[in-house]
Each structure stands twice: as C-alpha cells, then as structure tokens.
mmCIF file of C-alpha atoms in Angstrom:
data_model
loop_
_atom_site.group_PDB
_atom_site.id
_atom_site.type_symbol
_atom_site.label_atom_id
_atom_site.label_comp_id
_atom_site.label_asym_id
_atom_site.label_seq_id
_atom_site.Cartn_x
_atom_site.Cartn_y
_atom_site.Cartn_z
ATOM 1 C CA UNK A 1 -14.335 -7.738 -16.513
ATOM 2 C CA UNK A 2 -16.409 -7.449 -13.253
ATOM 3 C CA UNK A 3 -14.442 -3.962 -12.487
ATOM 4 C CA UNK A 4 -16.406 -2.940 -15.952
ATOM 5 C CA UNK A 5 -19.345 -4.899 -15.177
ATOM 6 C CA UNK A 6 -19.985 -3.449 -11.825
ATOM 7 C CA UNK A 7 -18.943 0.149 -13.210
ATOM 8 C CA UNK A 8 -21.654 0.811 -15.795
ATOM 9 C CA UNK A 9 -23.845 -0.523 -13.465
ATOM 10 C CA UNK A 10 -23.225 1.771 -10.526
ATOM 11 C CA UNK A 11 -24.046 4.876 -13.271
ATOM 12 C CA UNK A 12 -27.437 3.138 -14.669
ATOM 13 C CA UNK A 13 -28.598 2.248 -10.653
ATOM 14 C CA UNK A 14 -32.046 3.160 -10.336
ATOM 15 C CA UNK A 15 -32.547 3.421 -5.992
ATOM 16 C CA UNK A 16 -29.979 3.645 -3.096
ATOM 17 C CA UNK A 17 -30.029 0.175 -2.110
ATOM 18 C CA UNK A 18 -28.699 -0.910 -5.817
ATOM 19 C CA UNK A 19 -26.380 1.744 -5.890
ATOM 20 C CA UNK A 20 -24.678 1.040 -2.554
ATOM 21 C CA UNK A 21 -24.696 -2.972 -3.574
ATOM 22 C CA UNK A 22 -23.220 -2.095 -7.133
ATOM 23 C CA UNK A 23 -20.474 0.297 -5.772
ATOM 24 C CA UNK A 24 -19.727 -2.822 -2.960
ATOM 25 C CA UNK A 25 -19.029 -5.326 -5.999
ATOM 26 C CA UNK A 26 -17.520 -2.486 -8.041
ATOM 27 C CA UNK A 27 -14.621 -1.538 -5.101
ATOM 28 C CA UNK A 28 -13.983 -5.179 -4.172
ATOM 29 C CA UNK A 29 -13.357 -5.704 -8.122
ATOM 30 C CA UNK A 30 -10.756 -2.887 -8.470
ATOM 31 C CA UNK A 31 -9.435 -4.044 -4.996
ATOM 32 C CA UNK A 32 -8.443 -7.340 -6.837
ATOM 33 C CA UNK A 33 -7.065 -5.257 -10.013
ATOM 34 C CA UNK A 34 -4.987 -3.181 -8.054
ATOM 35 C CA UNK A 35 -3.810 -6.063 -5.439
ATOM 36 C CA UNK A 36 -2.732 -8.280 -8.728
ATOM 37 C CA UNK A 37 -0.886 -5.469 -10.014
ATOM 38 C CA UNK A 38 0.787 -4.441 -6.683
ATOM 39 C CA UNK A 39 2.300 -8.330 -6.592
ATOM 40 C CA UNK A 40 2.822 -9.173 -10.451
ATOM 41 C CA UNK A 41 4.540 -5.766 -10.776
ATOM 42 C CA UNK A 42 7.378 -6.575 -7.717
ATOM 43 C CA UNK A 43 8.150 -10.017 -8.964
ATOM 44 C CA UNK A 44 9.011 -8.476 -12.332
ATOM 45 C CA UNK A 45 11.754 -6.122 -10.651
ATOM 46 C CA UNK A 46 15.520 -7.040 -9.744
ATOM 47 C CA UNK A 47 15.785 -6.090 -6.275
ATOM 48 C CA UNK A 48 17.544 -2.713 -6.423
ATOM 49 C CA UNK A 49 14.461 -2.037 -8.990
ATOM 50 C CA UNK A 50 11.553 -2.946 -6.883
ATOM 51 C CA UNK A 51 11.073 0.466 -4.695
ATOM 52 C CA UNK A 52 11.645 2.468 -7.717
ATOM 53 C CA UNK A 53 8.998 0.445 -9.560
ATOM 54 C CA UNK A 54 6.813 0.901 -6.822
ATOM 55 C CA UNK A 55 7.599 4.552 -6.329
ATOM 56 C CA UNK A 56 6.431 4.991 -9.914
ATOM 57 C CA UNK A 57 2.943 3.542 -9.542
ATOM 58 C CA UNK A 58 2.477 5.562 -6.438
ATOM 59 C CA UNK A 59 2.931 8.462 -8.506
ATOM 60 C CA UNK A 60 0.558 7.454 -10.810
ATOM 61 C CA UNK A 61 -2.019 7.070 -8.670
ATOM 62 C CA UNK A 62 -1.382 10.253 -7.086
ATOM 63 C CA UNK A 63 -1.238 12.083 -10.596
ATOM 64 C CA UNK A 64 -4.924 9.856 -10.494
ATOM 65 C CA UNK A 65 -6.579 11.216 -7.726
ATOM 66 C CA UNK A 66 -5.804 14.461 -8.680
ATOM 67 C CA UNK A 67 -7.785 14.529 -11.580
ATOM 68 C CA UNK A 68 -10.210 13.068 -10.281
ATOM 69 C CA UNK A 69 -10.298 16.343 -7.976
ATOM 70 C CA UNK A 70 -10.283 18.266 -11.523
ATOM 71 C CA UNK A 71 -13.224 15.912 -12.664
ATOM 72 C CA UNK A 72 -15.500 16.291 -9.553
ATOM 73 C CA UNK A 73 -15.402 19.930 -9.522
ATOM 74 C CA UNK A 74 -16.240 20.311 -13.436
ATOM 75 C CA UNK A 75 -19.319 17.638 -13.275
ATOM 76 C CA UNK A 76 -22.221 19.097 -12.563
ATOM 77 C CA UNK A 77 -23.797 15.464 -11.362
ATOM 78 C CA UNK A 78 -22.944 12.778 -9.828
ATOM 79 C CA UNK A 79 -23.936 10.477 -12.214
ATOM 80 C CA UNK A 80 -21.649 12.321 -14.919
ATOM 81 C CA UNK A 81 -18.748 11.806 -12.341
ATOM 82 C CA UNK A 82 -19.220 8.379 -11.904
ATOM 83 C CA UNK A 83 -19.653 7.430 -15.453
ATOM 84 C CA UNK A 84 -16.241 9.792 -16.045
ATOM 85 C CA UNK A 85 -14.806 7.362 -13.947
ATOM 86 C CA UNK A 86 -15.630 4.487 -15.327
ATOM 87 C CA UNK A 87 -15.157 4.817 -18.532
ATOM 88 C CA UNK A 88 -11.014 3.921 -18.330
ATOM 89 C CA UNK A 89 -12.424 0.454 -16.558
ATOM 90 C CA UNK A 90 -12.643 -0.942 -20.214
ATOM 91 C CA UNK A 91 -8.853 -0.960 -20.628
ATOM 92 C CA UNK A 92 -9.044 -3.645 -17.828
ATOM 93 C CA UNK A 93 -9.679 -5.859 -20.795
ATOM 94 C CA UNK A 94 -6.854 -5.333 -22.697
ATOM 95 C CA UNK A 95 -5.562 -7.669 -19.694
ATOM 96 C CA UNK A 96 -7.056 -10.667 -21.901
ATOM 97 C CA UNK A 97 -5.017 -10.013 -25.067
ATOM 98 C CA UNK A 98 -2.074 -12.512 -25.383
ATOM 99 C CA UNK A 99 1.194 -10.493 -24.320
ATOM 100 C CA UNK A 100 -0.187 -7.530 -22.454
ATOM 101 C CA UNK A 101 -0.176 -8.964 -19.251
ATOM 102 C CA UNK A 102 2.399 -12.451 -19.174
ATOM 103 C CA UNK A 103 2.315 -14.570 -15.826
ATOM 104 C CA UNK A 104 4.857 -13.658 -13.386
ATOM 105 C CA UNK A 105 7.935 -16.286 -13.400
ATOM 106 C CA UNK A 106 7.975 -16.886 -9.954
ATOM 107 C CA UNK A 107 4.387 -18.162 -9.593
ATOM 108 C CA UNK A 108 4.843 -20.612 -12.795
ATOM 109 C CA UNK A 109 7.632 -21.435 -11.373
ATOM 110 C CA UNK A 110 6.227 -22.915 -8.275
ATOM 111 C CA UNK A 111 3.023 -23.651 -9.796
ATOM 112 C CA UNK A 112 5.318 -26.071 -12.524
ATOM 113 C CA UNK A 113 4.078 -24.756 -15.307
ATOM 114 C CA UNK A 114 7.728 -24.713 -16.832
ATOM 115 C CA UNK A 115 6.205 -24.588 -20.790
ATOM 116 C CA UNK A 116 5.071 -20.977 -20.425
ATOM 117 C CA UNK A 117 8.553 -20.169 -19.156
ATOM 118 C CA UNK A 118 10.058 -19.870 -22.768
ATOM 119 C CA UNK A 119 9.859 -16.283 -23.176
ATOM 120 C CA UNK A 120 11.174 -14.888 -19.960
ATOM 121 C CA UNK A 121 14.579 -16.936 -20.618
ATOM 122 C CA UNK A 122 16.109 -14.014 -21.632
ATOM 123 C CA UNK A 123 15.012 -11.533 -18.547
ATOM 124 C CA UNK A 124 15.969 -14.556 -15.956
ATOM 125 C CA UNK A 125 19.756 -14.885 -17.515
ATOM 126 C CA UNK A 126 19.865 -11.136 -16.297
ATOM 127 C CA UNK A 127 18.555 -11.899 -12.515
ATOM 128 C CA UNK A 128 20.996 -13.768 -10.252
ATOM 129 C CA UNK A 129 17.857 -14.942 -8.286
ATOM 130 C CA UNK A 130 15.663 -15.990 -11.155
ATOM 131 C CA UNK A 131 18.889 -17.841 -12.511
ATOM 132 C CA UNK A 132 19.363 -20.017 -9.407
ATOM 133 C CA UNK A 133 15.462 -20.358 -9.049
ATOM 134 C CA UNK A 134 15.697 -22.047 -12.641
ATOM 135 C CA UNK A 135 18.475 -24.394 -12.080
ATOM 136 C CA UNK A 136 16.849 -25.417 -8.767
ATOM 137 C CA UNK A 137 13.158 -26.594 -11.148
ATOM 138 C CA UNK A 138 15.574 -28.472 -13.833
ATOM 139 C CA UNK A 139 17.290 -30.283 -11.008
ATOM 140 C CA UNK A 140 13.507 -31.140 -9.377
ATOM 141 C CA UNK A 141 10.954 -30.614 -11.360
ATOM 142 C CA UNK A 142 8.096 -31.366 -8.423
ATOM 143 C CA UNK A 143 8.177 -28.230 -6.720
ATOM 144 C CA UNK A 144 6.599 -28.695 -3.271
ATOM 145 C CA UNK A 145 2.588 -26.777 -3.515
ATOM 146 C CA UNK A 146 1.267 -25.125 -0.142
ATOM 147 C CA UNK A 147 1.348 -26.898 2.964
ATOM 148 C CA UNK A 148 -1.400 -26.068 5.006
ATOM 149 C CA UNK A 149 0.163 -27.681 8.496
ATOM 150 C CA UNK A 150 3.130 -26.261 7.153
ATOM 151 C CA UNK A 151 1.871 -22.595 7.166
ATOM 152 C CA UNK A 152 0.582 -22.933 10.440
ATOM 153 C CA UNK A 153 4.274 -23.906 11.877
ATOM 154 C CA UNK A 154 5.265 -20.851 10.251
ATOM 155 C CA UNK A 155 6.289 -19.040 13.194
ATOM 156 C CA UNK A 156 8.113 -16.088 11.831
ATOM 157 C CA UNK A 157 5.922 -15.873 8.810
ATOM 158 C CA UNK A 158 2.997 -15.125 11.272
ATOM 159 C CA UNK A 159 4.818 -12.601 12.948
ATOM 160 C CA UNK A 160 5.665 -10.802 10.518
ATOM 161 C CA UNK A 161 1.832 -10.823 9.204
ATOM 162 C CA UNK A 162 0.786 -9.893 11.939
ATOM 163 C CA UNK A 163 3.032 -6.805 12.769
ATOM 164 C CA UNK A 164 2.551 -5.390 9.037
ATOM 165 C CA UNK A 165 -0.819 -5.946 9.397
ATOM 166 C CA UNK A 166 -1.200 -4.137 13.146
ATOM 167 C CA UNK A 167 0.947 -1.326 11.328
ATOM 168 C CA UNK A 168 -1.354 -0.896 8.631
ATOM 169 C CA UNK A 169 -4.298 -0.878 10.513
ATOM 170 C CA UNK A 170 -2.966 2.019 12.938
ATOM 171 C CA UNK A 171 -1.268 4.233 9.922
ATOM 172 C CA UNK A 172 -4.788 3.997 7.663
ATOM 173 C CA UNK A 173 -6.721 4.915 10.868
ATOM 174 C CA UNK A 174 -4.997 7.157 12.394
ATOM 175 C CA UNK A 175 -4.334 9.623 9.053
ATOM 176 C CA UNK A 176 -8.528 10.662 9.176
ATOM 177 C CA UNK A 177 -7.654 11.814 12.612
ATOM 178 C CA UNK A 178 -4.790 14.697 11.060
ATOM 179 C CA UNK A 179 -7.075 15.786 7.974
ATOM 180 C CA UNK A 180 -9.423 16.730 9.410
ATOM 181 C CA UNK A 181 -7.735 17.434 13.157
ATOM 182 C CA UNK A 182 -8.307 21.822 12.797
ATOM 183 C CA UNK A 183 -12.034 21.213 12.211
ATOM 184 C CA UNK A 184 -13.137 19.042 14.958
ATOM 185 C CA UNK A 185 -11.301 20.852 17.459
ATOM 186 C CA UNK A 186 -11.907 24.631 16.349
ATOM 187 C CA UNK A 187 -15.622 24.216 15.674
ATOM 188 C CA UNK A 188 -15.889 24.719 11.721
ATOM 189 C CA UNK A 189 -16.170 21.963 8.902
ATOM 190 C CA UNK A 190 -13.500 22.126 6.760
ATOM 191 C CA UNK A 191 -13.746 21.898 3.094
ATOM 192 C CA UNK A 192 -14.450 18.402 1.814
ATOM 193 C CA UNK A 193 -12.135 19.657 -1.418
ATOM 194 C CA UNK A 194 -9.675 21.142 0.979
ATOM 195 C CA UNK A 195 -9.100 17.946 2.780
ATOM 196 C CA UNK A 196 -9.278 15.409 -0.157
ATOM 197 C CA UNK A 197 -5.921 17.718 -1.432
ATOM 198 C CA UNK A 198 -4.210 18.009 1.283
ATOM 199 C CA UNK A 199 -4.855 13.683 1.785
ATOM 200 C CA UNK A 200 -3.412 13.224 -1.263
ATOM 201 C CA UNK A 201 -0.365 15.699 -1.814
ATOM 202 C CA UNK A 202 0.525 14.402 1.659
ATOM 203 C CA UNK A 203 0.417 10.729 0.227
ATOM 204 C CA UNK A 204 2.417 12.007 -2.893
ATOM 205 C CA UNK A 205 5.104 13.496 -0.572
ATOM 206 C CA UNK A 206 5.191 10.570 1.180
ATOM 207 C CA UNK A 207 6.004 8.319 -1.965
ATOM 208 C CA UNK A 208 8.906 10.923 -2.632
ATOM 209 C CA UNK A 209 10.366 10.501 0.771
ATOM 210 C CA UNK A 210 10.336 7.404 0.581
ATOM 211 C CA UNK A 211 12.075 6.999 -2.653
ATOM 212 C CA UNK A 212 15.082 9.043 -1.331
ATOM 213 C CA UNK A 213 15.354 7.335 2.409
ATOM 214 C CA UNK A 214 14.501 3.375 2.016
ATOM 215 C CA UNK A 215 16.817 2.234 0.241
ATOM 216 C CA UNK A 216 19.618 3.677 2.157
ATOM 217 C CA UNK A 217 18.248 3.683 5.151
ATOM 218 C CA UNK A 218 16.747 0.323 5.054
ATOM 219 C CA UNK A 219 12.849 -0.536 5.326
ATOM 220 C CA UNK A 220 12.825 -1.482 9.026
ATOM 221 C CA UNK A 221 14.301 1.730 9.811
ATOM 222 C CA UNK A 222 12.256 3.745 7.276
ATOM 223 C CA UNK A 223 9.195 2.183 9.055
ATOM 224 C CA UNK A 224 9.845 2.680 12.538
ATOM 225 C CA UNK A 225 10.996 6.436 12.119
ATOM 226 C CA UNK A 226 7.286 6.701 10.155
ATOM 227 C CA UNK A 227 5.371 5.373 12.684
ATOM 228 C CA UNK A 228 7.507 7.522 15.489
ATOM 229 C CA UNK A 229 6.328 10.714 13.876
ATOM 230 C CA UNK A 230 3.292 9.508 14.060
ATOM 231 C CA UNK A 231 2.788 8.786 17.414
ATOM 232 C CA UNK A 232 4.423 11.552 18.257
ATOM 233 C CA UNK A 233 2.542 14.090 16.334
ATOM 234 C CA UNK A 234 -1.028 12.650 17.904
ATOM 235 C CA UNK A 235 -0.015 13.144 21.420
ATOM 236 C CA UNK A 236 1.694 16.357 20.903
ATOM 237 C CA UNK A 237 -1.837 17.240 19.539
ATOM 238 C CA UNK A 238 -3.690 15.701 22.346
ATOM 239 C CA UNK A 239 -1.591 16.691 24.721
ATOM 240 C CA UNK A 240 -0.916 20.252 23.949
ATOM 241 C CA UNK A 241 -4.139 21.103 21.998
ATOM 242 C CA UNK A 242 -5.049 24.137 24.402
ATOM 243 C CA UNK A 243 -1.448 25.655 24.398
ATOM 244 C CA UNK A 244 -0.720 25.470 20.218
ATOM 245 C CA UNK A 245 -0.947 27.803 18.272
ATOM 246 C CA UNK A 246 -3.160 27.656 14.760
ATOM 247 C CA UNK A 247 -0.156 27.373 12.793
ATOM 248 C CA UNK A 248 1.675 24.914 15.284
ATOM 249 C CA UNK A 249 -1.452 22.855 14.743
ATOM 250 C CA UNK A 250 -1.128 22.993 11.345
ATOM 251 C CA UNK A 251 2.156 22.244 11.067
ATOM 252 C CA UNK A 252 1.777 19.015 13.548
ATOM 253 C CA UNK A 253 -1.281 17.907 11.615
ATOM 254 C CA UNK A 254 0.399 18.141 8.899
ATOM 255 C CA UNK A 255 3.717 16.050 9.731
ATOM 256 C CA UNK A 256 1.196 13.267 11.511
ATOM 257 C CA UNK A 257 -0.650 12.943 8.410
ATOM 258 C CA UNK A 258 2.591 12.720 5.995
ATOM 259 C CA UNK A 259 3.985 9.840 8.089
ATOM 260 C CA UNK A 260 0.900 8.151 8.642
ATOM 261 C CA UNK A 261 0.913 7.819 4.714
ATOM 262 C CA UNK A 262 4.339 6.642 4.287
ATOM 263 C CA UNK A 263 4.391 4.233 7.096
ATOM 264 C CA UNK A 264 0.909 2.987 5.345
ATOM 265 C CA UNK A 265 3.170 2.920 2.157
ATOM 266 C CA UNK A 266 5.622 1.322 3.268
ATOM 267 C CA UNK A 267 3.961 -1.587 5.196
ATOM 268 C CA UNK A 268 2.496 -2.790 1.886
ATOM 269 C CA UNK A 269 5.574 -2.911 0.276
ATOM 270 C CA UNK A 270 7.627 -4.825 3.185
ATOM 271 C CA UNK A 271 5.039 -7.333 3.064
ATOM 272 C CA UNK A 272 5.136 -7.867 -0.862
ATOM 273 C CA UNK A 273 8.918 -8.193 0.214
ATOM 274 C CA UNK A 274 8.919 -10.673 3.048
ATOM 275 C CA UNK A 275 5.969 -12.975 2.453
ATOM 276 C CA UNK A 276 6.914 -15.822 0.107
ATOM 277 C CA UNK A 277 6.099 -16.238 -3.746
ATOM 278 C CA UNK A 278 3.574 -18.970 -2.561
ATOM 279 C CA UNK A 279 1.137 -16.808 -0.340
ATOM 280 C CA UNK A 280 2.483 -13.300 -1.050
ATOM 281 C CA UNK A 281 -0.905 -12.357 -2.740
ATOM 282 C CA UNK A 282 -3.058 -13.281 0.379
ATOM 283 C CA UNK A 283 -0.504 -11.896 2.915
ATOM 284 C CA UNK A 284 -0.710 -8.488 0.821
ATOM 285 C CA UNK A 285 -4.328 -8.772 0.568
ATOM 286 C CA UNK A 286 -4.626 -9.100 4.116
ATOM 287 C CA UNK A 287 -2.324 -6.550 5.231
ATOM 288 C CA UNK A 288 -4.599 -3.922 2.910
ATOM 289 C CA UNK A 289 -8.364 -5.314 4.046
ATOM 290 C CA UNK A 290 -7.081 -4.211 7.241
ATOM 291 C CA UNK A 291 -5.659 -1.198 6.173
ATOM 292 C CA UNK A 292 -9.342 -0.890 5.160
ATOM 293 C CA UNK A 293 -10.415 -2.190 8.443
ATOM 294 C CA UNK A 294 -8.985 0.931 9.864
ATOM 295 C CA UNK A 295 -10.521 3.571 7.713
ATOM 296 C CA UNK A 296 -13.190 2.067 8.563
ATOM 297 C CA UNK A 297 -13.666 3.781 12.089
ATOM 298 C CA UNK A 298 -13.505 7.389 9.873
ATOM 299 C CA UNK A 299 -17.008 8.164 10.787
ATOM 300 C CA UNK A 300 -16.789 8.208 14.672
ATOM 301 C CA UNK A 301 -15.166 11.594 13.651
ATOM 302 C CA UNK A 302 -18.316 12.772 12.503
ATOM 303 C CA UNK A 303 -20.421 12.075 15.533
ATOM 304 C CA UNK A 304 -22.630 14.683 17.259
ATOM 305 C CA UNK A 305 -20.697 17.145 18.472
ATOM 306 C CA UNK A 306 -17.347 15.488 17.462
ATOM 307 C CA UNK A 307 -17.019 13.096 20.849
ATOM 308 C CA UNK A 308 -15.896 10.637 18.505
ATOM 309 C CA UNK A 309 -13.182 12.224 17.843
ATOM 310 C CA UNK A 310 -11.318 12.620 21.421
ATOM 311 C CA UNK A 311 -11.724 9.068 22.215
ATOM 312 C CA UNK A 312 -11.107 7.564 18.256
ATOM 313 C CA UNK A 313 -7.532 9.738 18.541
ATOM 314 C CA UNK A 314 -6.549 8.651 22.015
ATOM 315 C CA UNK A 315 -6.897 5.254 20.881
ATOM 316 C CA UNK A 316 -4.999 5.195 17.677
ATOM 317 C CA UNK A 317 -2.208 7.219 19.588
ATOM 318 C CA UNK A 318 -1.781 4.193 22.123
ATOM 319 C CA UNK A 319 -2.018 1.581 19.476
ATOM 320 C CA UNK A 320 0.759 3.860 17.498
ATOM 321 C CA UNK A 321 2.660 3.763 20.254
ATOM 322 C CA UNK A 322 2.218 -0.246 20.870
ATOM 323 C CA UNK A 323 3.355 -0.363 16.849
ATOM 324 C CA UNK A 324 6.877 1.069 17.048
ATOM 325 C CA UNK A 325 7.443 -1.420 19.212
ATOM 326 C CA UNK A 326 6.473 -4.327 17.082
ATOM 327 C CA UNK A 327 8.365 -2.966 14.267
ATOM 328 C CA UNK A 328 11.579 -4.043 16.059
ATOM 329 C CA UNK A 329 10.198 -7.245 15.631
ATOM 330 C CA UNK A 330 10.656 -7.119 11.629
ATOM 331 C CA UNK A 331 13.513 -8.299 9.405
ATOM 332 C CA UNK A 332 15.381 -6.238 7.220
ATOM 333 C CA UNK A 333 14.373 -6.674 3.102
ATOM 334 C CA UNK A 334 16.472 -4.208 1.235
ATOM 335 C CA UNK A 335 17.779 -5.245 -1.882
ATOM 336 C CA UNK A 336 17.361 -8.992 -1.177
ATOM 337 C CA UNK A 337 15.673 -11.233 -3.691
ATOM 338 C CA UNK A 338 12.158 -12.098 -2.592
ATOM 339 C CA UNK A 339 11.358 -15.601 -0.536
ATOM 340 C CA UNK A 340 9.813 -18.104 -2.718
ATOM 341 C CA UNK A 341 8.765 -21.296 -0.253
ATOM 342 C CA UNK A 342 7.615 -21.372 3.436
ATOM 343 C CA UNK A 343 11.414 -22.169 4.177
ATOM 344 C CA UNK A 344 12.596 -19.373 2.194
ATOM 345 C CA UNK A 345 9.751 -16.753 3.776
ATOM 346 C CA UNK A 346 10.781 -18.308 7.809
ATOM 347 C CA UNK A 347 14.511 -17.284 7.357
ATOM 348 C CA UNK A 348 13.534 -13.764 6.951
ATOM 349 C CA UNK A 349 14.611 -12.971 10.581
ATOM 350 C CA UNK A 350 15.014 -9.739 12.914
ATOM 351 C CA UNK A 351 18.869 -9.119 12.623
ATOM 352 C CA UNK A 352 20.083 -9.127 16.140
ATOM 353 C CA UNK A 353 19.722 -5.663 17.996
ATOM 354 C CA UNK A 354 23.595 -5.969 19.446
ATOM 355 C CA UNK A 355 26.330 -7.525 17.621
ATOM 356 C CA UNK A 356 29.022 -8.844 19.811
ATOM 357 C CA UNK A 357 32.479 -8.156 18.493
ATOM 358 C CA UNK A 358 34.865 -10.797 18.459
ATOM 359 C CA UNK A 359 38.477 -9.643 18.625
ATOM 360 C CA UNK A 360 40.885 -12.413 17.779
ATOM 361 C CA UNK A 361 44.386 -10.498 17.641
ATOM 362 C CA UNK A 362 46.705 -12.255 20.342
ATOM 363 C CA UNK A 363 47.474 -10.188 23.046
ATOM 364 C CA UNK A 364 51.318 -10.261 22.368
ATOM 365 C CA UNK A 365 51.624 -10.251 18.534
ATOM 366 C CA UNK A 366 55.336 -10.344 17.021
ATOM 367 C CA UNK A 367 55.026 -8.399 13.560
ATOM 368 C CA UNK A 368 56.155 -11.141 10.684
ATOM 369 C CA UNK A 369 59.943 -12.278 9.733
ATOM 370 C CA UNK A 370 61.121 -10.104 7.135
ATOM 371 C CA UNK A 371 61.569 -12.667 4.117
#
C-alpha cells in the first residue's frame, strides 16, 4: 500500500525537494516488497527447488528492466515514465485478498500459530523437512521466540553475516567500476542507454550461469570462483591499463562486471540459505542495505576529471581480494533444508579444508574361510 502510496505521489510532486523525499519513501517501500518476496518465496521451495525458484525471479526482473529500457526511450517526459512505472504498483494490493499471498509455514511455525497451518498439510506431507518440523510442534507446542543474549552468542551466525555481507558490499561496488571502466579511462562518456544494457544483460547472464554451476558445484565454490574473477579482472585492468588493447579492455570489463553480478547474486541467496527461519528476513535485509551501501560510492566515478575513479577501483580491488579469503570461511548450503532456530542456524559450519583418511585394513589380512 505505501509502494502505491508513495508512487502516485512521486508523479504529482510539485518541487525537487518533494520529489527526492517521495522517491526515498517510494524505494524503501518496494525494498520491503521485494525483500518479503525474496524470503517467503525460498521457504516455499524443497531444497533441490530453491535455486531454480530463484533463478526464475531473476529472470523476471531482468525481462523487467528491460522494458523499462523500451519505456524510457518511448516517453517523451519524465513524468510519463514515472507514472508508466507506477502504474503495476496497484497489483501490490492484490497481496490483501485472502489466498493470494498465504504465510510461509516455517514462520507460523515458530511464531505458534499452528491454526493457520491447515491448508499447507498437504504440501508439508511432500517435504521431509517440513514433516519433521511438524512432528517436532505436536510434540512441544511452545516453540522457543528470539533470544536476544542468545543471538549475540551466536558465533558462527555472525560470521557468516558478516562475510555475506563484506561480499555484497565489494560485488555491488565494485560492478560501477566495469560499466563504465572504457569511459573514464579513454576520455569519452559513454552512453547512459549503452551502459544501463550492458548492466543488465550482464546480470541476466549471470542468473544463467548460475543456474547451470551452483548446484553442482556447490555455493561456496560458486562464490569464491565469482569473486576470483573479479578481483582478478580489476587488477588486470589497473595493472595493465596502458598495455591493453580496446578490445582486451572490453573483454576484461566485461568478465569483471559478469562476476561481480553473480557473486552479488549469489551472496543473497546463501544468506536466505544459512540464516535461520527466525531472523532470516533481517539477515537478508542487511546483507542487501549494504549491497546498497556499496553502490552507494557510484558517484566518486563521476568526479572532476574522473580522480575518483583510480582511487574508488584500487580500493574495491583490495577489498575483493580481502573477500575471497573470507569466503573460505562459509559453510556449504546446497540442497540442505534451511535452519529454523539459533541452534539450527550455528551448526551451519565451514566443512574442514583437509579430510584425514583413516585406513583401517590390517596390515596382514587373511582373505575369509571358504564356507
């Protein structure tokens, strides 16, 4: 309801000031549409669904934002672009209608409100883990609430925030630096149009790679390989600017900006995956405001006589760097049923790095008695 609110507003806004305030309230209302979405939508899946569910909506925002590249380029004002866009904010409230948009099990599970459970018997007989969350509530009802000492204990749950989050932060910063890499460095302004594409096929691509390679690969590996590239990419760029060619620029600004969108991708996802029922919503949320946090430094690109730029991509290379690091820090989710309580989310735990082999065949084995 505020999403629509806040959208007619933002088309009707009379000055600048009320324009920029309106557009605040507007994107912090569609951040909390899209963030309830994100969570409700993975605690619907089975396990070996959740990627592909998430895959999907990917896709559909990337079939989004390219019509909204059709749109902007046939409106002829600005206030005919934004009232094009808000127009679809009204089927936000078909979210009220009984049945459109059910609670997720999980959270009336642990919130114990067991007589709105009725119709999702029949989905839960079909998931082992929802089946063995629901005999665990009809053994004990009282399902323990959020523990705020508790949380704080939570070693491992911290860690794991806080390398998702770091990893956000660098692959949302860093992708500004490879759209718009050619320009800064040649001397011309590229295309506003021309970089807004090539943002989001690369983001698109990404969302395709990463259908074919996580769940085989696994999302730790998936992760760190993403954030490699990256890394890599920005100091071959740095490094090497003056001896490139245009096309070997191209094709490294390229490949920095496709993995900077799937490791951004994928670090949303892992934490929908490894932070409990109970606070998965605020550890998501967090992991995207800083996401945001990072785009955030965009504009020291556009500084006078791009400066910005040298010392904004030198840093985001070093914290890329510092990331791949961390990301040996992080447990392994694939196809395992999401955490529901602080317990659950703490044994989420980096597999060790060397297995030791234990060989118990005797040294001098006799092959059986024949019977």
């Amino acid at each position: 309801m505020l999403a629509v609110v806040f959208g007619v507003l933002v088309c009707v806004s009379p000055s600048p000031p009320v324009f920029i305030t309106m557009r605040f309230c507007l994107a912090a209302a569609s951040a909390g549409v899209y963030l309830t979405l994100y969570v409700t939508r993975l605690e619907f899946c089975d396990p070996s669904q959740r990627l592909l569910a998430t895959m999907m909506s990917g896709l559909t925002v990337f079939a989004g934002e390219l019509l909204l590249l059709a749109v902007a380029l046939g409106c002829g004002s600005w206030r005919g672009l934004l009232g094009t866009g808000a127009a679809p904010l009204s089927l936000f409230l078909c979210y009220g209608i009984p049945g459109v948009f059910p609670e997720s099990p999980r959270w009336l599970l642990l919130s114990e409100r067991t007589g709105d459970m009725n119709s999702f018997n029949e989905r839960q007989r079909d998931d082992d883990s929802f089946t063995e969350l629901d005999t665990d509530s009809s053994s004990s009802p009282g399902r323990p609430h959020l523990s705020f000492p508790e949380l704080l204990h939570s070693r491992n749950i911290w860690k794991n925030l806080c390398v998702l989050g770091f990893t956000s932060f660098i692959s949302h910063g860093i992708s500004h630096c490879y759209s718009s890499f050619r320009g800064d460095v040649r001397g011309f302004t590229p295309s506003f149009y021309w970089t807004y594409l090539l943002s989001v096929c690369a983001g698109g691509g990404a969302w395709l790679l990463l259908w074919a390679t996580v769940d085989k690969f696994g999302r730790r590996g998936i992760l760190l390989l993403a954030m490699t590239l990256t890394g890599l990419a920005s100091l071959i760029l740095l490094g090497l600017m003056e001896y490139l060619s245009e096309s070997a620029m191209t094709v490294f600004s390229i490949m920095g900006l496709f993995s900077s969108q799937a490791a951004a991708s994928l670090s949303i996802l892992f934490t929908a995956e490894v932070m409990p029922t109970i606070i998965r919503g605020s550890g998501v949320g967090a992991v995207m405001a800083l996401g945001c946090v990072g785009r955030l430094s965009s504009p020291l690109m556009d500084l006078r006589n791009h400066y910005g730029y040298f010392l904004h991509h030198v840093v985001y290379s070093s914290l890329a760097l510092l990331a791949v690091l961390s990301i040996l820090l992080l447990p392994e989710s694939k196809r395992k049923p999401l955490p529901q309580t602080l317990a659950d989310g703490e044994q989420y735990r980096r597999p060790p790095l060397v297995r030791r082999r234990r060989d118990n065949v005797p040294l001098l084995a006799t092959p059986n008695p024949e019977t």
